[in-house]
mmCIF file of C-alpha atoms in Angstrom:
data_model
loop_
_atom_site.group_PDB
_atom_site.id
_atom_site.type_symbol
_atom_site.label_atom_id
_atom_site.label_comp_id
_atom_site.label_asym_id
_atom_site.label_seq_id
_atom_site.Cartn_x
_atom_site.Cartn_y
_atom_site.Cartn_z
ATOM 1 C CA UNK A 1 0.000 0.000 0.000
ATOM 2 C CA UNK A 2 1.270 3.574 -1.216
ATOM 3 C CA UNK A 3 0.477 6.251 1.591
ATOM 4 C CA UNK A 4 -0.016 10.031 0.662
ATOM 5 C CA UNK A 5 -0.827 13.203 2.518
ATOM 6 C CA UNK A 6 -2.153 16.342 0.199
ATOM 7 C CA UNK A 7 -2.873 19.138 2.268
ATOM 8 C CA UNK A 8 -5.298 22.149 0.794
ATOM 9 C CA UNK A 9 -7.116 18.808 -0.423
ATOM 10 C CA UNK A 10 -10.514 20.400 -0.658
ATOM 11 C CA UNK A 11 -10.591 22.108 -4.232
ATOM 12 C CA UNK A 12 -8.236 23.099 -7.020
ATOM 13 C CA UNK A 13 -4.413 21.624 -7.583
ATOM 14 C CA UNK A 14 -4.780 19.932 -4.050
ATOM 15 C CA UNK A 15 -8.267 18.404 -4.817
ATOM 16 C CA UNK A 16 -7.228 17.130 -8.774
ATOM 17 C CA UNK A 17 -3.748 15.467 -7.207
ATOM 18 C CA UNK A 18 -5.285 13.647 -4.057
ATOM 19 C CA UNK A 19 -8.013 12.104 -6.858
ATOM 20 C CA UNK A 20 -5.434 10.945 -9.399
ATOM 21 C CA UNK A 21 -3.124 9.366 -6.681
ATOM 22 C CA UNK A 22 -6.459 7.617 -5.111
ATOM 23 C CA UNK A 23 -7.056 6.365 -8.851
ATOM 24 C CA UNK A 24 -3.733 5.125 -8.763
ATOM 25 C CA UNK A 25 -4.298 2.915 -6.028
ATOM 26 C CA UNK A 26 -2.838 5.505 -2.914
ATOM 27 C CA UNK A 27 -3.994 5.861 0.316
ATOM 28 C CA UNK A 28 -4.529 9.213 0.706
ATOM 29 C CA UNK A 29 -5.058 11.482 3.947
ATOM 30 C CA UNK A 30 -7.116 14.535 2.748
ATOM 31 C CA UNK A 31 -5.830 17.566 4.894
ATOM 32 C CA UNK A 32 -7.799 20.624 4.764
ATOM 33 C CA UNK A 33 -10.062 23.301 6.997
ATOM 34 C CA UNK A 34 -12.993 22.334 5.142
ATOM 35 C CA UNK A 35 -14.776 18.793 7.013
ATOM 36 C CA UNK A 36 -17.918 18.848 4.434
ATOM 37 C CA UNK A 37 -15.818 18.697 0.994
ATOM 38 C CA UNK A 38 -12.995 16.344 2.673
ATOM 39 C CA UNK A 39 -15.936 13.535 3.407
ATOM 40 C CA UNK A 40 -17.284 14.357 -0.268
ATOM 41 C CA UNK A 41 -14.311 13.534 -1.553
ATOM 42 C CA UNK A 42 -13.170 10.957 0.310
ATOM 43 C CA UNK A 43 -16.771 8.812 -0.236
ATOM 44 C CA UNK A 44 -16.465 5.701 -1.680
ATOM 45 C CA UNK A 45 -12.652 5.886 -1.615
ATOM 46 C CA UNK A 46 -9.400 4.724 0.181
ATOM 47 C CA UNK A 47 -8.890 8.133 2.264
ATOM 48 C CA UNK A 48 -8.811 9.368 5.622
ATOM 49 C CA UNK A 49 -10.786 12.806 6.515
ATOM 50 C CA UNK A 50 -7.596 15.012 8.346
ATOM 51 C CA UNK A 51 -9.960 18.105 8.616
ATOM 52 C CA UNK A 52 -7.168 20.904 9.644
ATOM 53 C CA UNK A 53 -5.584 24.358 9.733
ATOM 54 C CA UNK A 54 -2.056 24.035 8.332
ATOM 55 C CA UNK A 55 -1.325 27.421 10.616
ATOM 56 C CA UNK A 56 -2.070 25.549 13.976
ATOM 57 C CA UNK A 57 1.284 23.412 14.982
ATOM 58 C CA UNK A 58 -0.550 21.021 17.378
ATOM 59 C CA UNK A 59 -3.411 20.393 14.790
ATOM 60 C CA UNK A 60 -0.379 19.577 12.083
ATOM 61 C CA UNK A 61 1.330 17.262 14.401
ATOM 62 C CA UNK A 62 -2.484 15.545 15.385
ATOM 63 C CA UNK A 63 -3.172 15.204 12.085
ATOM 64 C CA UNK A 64 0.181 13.310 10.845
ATOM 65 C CA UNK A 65 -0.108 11.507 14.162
ATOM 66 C CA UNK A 66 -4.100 10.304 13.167
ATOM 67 C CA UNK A 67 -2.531 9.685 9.466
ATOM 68 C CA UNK A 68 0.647 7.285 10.593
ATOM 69 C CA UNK A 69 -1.676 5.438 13.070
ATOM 70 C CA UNK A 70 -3.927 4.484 10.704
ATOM 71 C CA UNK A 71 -1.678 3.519 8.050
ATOM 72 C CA UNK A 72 1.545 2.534 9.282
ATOM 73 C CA UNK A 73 3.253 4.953 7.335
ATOM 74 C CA UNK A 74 3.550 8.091 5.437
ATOM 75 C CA UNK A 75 5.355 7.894 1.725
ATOM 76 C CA UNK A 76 4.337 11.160 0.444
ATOM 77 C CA UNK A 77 3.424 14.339 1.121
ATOM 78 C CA UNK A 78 2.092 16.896 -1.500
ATOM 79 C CA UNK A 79 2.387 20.115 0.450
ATOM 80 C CA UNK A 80 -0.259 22.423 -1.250
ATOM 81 C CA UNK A 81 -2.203 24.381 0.837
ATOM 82 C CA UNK A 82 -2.086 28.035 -0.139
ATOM 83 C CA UNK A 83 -3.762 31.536 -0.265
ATOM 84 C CA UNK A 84 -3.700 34.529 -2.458
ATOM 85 C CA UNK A 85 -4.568 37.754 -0.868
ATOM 86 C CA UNK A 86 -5.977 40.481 -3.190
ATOM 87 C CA UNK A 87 -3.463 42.259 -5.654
ATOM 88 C CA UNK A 88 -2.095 45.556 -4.521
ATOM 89 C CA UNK A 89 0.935 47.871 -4.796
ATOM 90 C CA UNK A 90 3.424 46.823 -1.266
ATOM 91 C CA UNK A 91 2.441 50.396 0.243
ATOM 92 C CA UNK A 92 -1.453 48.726 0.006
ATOM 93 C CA UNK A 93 -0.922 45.788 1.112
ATOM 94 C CA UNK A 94 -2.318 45.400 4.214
ATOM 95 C CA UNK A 95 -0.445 43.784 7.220
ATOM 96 C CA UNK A 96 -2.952 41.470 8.076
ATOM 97 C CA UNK A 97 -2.959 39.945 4.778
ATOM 98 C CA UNK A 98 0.785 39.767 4.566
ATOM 99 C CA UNK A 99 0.947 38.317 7.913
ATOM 100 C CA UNK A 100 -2.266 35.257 6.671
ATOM 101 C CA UNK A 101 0.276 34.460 3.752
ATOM 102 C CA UNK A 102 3.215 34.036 5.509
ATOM 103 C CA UNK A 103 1.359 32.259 7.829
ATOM 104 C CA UNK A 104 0.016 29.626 5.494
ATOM 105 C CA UNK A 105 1.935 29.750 2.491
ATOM 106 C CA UNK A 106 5.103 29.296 4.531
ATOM 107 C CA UNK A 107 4.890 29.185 8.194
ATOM 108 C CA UNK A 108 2.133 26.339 6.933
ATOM 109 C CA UNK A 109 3.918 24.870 4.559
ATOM 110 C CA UNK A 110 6.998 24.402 6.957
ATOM 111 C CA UNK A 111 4.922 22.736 9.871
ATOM 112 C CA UNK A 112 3.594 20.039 7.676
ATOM 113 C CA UNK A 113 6.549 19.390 6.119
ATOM 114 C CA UNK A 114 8.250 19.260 9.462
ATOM 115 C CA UNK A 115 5.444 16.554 10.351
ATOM 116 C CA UNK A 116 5.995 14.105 7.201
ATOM 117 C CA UNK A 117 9.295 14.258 7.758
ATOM 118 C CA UNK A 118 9.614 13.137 11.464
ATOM 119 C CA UNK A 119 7.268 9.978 10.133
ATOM 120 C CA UNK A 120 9.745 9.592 6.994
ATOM 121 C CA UNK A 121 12.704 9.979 9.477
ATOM 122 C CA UNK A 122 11.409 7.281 12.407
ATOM 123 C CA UNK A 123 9.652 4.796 10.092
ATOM 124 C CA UNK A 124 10.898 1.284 8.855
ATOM 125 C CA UNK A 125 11.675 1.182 6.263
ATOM 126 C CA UNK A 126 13.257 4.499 6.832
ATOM 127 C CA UNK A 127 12.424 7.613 3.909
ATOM 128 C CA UNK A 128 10.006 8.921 1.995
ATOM 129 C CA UNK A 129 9.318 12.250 -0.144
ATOM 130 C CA UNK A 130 8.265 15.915 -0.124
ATOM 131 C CA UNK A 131 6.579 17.856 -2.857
ATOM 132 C CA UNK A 132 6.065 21.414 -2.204
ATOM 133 C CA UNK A 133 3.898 23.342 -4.662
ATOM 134 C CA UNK A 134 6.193 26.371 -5.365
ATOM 135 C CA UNK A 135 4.110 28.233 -8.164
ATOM 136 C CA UNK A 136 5.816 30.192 -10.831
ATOM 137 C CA UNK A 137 5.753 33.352 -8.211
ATOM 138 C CA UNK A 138 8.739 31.235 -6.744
ATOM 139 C CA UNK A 139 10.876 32.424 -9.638
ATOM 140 C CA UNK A 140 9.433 35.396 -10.923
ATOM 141 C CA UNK A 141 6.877 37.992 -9.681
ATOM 142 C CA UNK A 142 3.190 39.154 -10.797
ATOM 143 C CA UNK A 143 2.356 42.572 -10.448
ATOM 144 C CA UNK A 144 0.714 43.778 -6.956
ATOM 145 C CA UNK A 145 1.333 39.848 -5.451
ATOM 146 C CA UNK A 146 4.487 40.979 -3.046
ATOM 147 C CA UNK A 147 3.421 38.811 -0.436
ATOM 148 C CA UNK A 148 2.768 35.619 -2.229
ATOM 149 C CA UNK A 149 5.873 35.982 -4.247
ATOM 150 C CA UNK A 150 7.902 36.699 -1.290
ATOM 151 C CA UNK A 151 6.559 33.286 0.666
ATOM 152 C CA UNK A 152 6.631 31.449 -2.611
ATOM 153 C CA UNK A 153 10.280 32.464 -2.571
ATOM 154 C CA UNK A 154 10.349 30.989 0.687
ATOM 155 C CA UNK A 155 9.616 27.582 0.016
ATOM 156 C CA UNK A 156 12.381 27.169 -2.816
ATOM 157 C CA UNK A 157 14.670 27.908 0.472
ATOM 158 C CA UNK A 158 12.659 25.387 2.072
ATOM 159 C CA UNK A 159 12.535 23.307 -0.665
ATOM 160 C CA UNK A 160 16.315 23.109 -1.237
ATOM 161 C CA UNK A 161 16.725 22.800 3.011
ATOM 162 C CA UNK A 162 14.513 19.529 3.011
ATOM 163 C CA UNK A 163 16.303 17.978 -0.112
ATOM 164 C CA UNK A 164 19.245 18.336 1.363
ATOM 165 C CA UNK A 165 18.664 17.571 5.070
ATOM 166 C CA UNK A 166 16.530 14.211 3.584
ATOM 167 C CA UNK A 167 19.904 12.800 2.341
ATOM 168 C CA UNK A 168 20.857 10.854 5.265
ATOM 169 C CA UNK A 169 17.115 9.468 6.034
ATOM 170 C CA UNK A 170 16.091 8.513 2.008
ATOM 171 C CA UNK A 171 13.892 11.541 2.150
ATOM 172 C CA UNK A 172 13.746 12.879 -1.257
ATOM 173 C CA UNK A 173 12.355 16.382 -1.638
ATOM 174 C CA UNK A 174 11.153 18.813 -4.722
ATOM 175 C CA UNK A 175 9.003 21.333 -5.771
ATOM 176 C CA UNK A 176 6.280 21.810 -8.693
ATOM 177 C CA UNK A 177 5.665 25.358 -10.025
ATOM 178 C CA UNK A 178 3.183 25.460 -11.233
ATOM 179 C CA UNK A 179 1.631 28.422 -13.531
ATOM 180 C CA UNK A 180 -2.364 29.378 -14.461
ATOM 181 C CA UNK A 181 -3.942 25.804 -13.846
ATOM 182 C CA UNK A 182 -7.959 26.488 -14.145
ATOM 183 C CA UNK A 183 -8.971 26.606 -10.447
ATOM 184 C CA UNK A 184 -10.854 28.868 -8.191
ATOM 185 C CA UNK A 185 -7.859 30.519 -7.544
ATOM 186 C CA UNK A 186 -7.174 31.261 -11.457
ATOM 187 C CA UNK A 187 -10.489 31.695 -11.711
ATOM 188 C CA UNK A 188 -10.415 35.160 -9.694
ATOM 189 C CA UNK A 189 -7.448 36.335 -11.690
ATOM 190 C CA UNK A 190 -9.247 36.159 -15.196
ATOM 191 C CA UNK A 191 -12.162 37.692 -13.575
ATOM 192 C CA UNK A 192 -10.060 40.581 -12.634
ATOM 193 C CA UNK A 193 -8.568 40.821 -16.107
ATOM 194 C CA UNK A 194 -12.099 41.152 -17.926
ATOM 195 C CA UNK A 195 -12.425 44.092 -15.090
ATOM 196 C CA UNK A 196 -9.770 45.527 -16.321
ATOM 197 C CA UNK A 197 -10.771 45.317 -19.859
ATOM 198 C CA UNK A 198 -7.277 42.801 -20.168
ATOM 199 C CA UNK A 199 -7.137 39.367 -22.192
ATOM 200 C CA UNK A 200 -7.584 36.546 -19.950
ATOM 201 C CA UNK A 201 -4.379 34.794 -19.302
ATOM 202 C CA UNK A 202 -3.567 31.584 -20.949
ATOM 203 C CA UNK A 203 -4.565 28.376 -18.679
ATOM 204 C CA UNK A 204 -4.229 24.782 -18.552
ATOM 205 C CA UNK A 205 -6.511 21.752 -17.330
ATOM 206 C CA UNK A 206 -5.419 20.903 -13.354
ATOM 207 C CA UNK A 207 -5.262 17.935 -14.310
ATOM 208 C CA UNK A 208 -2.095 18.059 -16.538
ATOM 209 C CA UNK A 209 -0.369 19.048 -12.689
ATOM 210 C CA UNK A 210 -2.187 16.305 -11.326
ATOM 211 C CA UNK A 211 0.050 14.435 -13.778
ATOM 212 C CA UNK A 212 3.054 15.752 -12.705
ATOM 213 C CA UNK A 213 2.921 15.398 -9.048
ATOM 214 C CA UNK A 214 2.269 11.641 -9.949
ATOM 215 C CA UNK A 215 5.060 11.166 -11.425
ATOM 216 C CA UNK A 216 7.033 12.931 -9.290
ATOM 217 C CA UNK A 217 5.538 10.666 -6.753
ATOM 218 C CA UNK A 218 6.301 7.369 -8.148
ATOM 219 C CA UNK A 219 9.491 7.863 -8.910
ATOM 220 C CA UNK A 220 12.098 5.962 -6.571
ATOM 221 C CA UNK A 221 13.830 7.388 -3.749
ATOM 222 C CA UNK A 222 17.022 6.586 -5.953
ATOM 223 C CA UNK A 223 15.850 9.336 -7.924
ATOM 224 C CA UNK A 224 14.551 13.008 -7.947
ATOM 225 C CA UNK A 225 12.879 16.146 -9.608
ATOM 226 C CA UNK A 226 14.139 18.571 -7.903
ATOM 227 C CA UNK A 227 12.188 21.441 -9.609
ATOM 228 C CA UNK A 228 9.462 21.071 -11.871
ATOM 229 C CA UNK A 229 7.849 23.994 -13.718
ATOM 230 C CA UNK A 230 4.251 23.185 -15.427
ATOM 231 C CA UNK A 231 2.470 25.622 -17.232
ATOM 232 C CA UNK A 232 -0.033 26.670 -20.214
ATOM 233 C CA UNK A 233 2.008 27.283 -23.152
ATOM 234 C CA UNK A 234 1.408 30.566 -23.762
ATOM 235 C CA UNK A 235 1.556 31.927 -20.472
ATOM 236 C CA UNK A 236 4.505 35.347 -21.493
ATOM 237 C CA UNK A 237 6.621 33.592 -18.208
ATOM 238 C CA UNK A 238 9.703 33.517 -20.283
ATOM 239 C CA UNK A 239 10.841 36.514 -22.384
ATOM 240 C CA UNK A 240 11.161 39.859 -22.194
ATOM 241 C CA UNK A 241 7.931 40.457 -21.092
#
């Protein structure tokens, strides 16, 4: 039995990976703040409900705890969960929405991965891996977004930190960026194009990155993507912009 954790399981990139590795014959703990969708999800399939806030460090540990208990082990962890405050110039921005995305975007991000990896580190047999879901913003900025970009930035740090603290326990550890999949989240962002009287950017189905997490997942712990970058075609990322 594979074993997988994909936290912000409830909708979008977190929600199209946790089916596809279910479909591939995972067990998968759906970790999220949102009970109702979790059981929705989970119906009828081999998953465990880990309703949770990724910003509360005792609820992260329970929920690993609850995870590992229940299925010996933990070989994966998609680390997803995410937000994206509104758009603004940095003098804008307010500090309570800088402070929610550093909290969950990377403060978040950290505690879980801190979780799977104790598991990785005391289980036998010993290892396991890390994906963190970096988004393009981890490499290169969009306009008014200086506090996503800035924690996206974060976790390549973090990214690089795991990979290479994993070494001695088989824990392999990478990143996906990925750029304009169609969920709610890209949803908002074309909406606020046609307000603007802009072309909606270019997208791609979620479940091409559903794709690529898989096989980022099933690769063996001999081996590893270190960075991945998904995205629609046309999206101007490259260039001179």
């Amino acid at each position: 039995m594979k074993t997988a954790v994909v936290t912000g399981a409830s909708s979008g990139i977190g929600r199209a990976v946790a089916l596809r590795l279910m479909d591939e014959g995972w067990t998968v703990g759906l970790l999220a703040r949102r009970r109702d969708a979790l059981v929705e999800l989970a119906e009828g399939r081999s998953a465990l409900v880990l309703p949770c806030d990724v910003t509360d460090p005792d609820a992260v540990e329970a929920a690993f705890d609850r995870f590992a208990a229940e299925t010996g082990r933990l070989d994966f962890l998609f680390n997803n969960a995410g937000i994206f405050t509104p758009a603004a110039p940095p003098d804008e921005i307010p500090v309570a929405d800088w402070l929610a995305s550093v909290s969950v975007n990377l403060t978040g991000m950290f505690l879980c991965a801190r979780a799977a990896f104790g598991l990785m580190r005391r289980q036998n047999p010993q290892g396991g891996r890390i994906v963190n879901n970096g988004s393009v913003s981890a490499d290169r900025p969009r306009p008014g977004a200086a506090s996503y970009t800035a924690t996206k930035h974060g976790v390549t740090g973090l990214t690089k930190q795991l990979a290479l603290d994993g070494r001695t326990f088989d824990i392999a550890a990478g990143q996906i960026d990925v750029g304009n999949a169609e969920t709610e989240m890209v949803a908002h962002l074309k909406a606020r194009a046609r307000e603007a009287g802009e072309p909606a950017p270019p997208t791609m189905d979620v479940s091409h990155v559903a794709e690529a997490v898989l096989a980022m997942a099933e690769l063996p712990l001999s081996a590893n993507t270190l960075f991945q970058t998904i995205m629609a075609t046309k999206m101007p990322l490259v260039g001179r912009g």
